[in-house]
Short mmCIF file of C-alpha atoms in Angstrom, two decimals:
data_model
loop_
_atom_site.label_atom_id
_atom_site.label_comp_id
_atom_site.label_asym_id
_atom_site.label_seq_id
_atom_site.Cartn_x
_atom_site.Cartn_y
_atom_site.Cartn_z
CA MET A 7 -57.28 30.02 226.14
CA PHE A 8 -55.21 33.25 227.21
CA ASP A 9 -51.75 31.64 227.18
CA LYS A 10 -50.62 33.56 223.89
CA GLN A 11 -51.84 36.86 225.30
CA THR A 12 -49.51 39.48 226.55
CA ILE A 13 -49.18 41.57 229.62
CA ASP A 14 -46.99 44.59 230.21
CA ILE A 15 -45.13 44.27 233.63
CA PRO A 16 -43.77 47.56 234.86
CA CYS A 17 -40.48 47.53 236.83
CA PRO A 18 -41.26 48.95 240.30
CA LYS A 19 -37.95 50.79 240.43
CA CYS A 20 -37.61 52.52 236.96
CA GLY A 21 -41.09 52.04 235.42
CA HIS A 22 -39.68 50.08 232.32
CA GLU A 23 -42.41 47.72 231.00
CA THR A 24 -41.61 44.26 230.03
CA THR A 25 -43.95 42.35 227.90
CA LYS A 26 -44.57 38.64 228.81
CA THR A 27 -47.00 36.18 227.53
CA ILE A 28 -49.50 34.51 230.02
CA ALA A 29 -47.76 31.03 229.45
CA TRP A 30 -44.36 32.53 230.42
CA ILE A 31 -45.81 34.02 233.35
CA LYS A 32 -47.23 30.74 234.43
CA ALA A 33 -43.89 29.17 234.09
CA HIS A 34 -41.74 31.88 235.79
CA ASN A 35 -41.72 33.58 239.27
CA ASP A 36 -39.41 36.43 238.36
CA PHE A 37 -37.08 38.09 235.82
CA VAL A 38 -34.54 40.85 235.71
CA CYS A 39 -35.67 44.21 234.36
CA ALA A 40 -33.73 45.04 231.00
CA LYS A 41 -33.32 48.59 231.85
CA CYS A 42 -32.12 48.98 235.47
CA GLY A 43 -31.21 45.24 236.18
CA SER A 44 -33.59 44.89 239.12
CA MET A 45 -35.14 41.55 240.06
CA ILE A 46 -38.85 41.68 239.57
CA THR A 47 -41.04 39.18 241.35
CA ILE A 48 -44.25 38.31 239.49
CA ASP A 49 -47.27 38.14 241.63
CA LYS A 50 -48.76 35.11 239.97
CA GLU A 51 -51.61 34.60 242.36
CA GLU A 52 -53.00 37.98 241.38
CA ILE A 53 -52.58 37.68 237.50
CA LEU A 54 -54.13 34.14 237.52
CA ALA A 55 -56.96 35.29 239.73
CA GLY A 56 -57.73 38.11 237.15
CA LEU A 57 -57.53 35.68 234.37
CA LYS A 58 -60.05 33.19 236.20
CA LYS A 59 -62.45 35.98 236.53
CA ALA A 60 -62.00 37.06 232.89
CA LYS A 61 -62.61 33.35 231.76
CA ALA A 62 -65.96 33.35 233.87
CA SER A 63 -67.06 36.68 232.40
CA LEU A 64 -66.44 35.15 228.80
CA ALA A 65 -68.37 31.98 229.67
CA LYS A 66 -71.31 34.06 231.18
CA PHE A 67 -71.29 36.29 228.15
CA GLY A 68 -71.19 33.36 225.59
CA LYS A 69 -74.20 31.83 227.51
CA SER A 70 -76.11 35.13 227.08
CA ILE A 71 -75.43 35.29 223.40
CA GLY A 72 -76.63 31.66 222.96
CA LYS A 73 -79.90 32.51 224.70
CA MET A 74 -80.31 35.52 222.41
CA GLY A 75 -80.00 33.44 219.60
CA LYS A 76 -82.60 30.95 220.73
CA ARG A 77 -85.11 33.73 221.33
CA ARG A 78 -85.47 34.27 217.49
#
């Protein structure tokens, strides 16, 4: 659902932001900053936990919309 969405990941050393897709993040653990050459380790646990919460919120919202439509 979110695999094509992008996230900007800042380099902790120089602040340069690199844009990666969720699908790319799921498949990789780290990458090199294009600006300063630092190795950036991705905190997949945190990102995937955030995605799980977003999916749950969207599902809840969808159910609410469905209930509203049935009231009319």
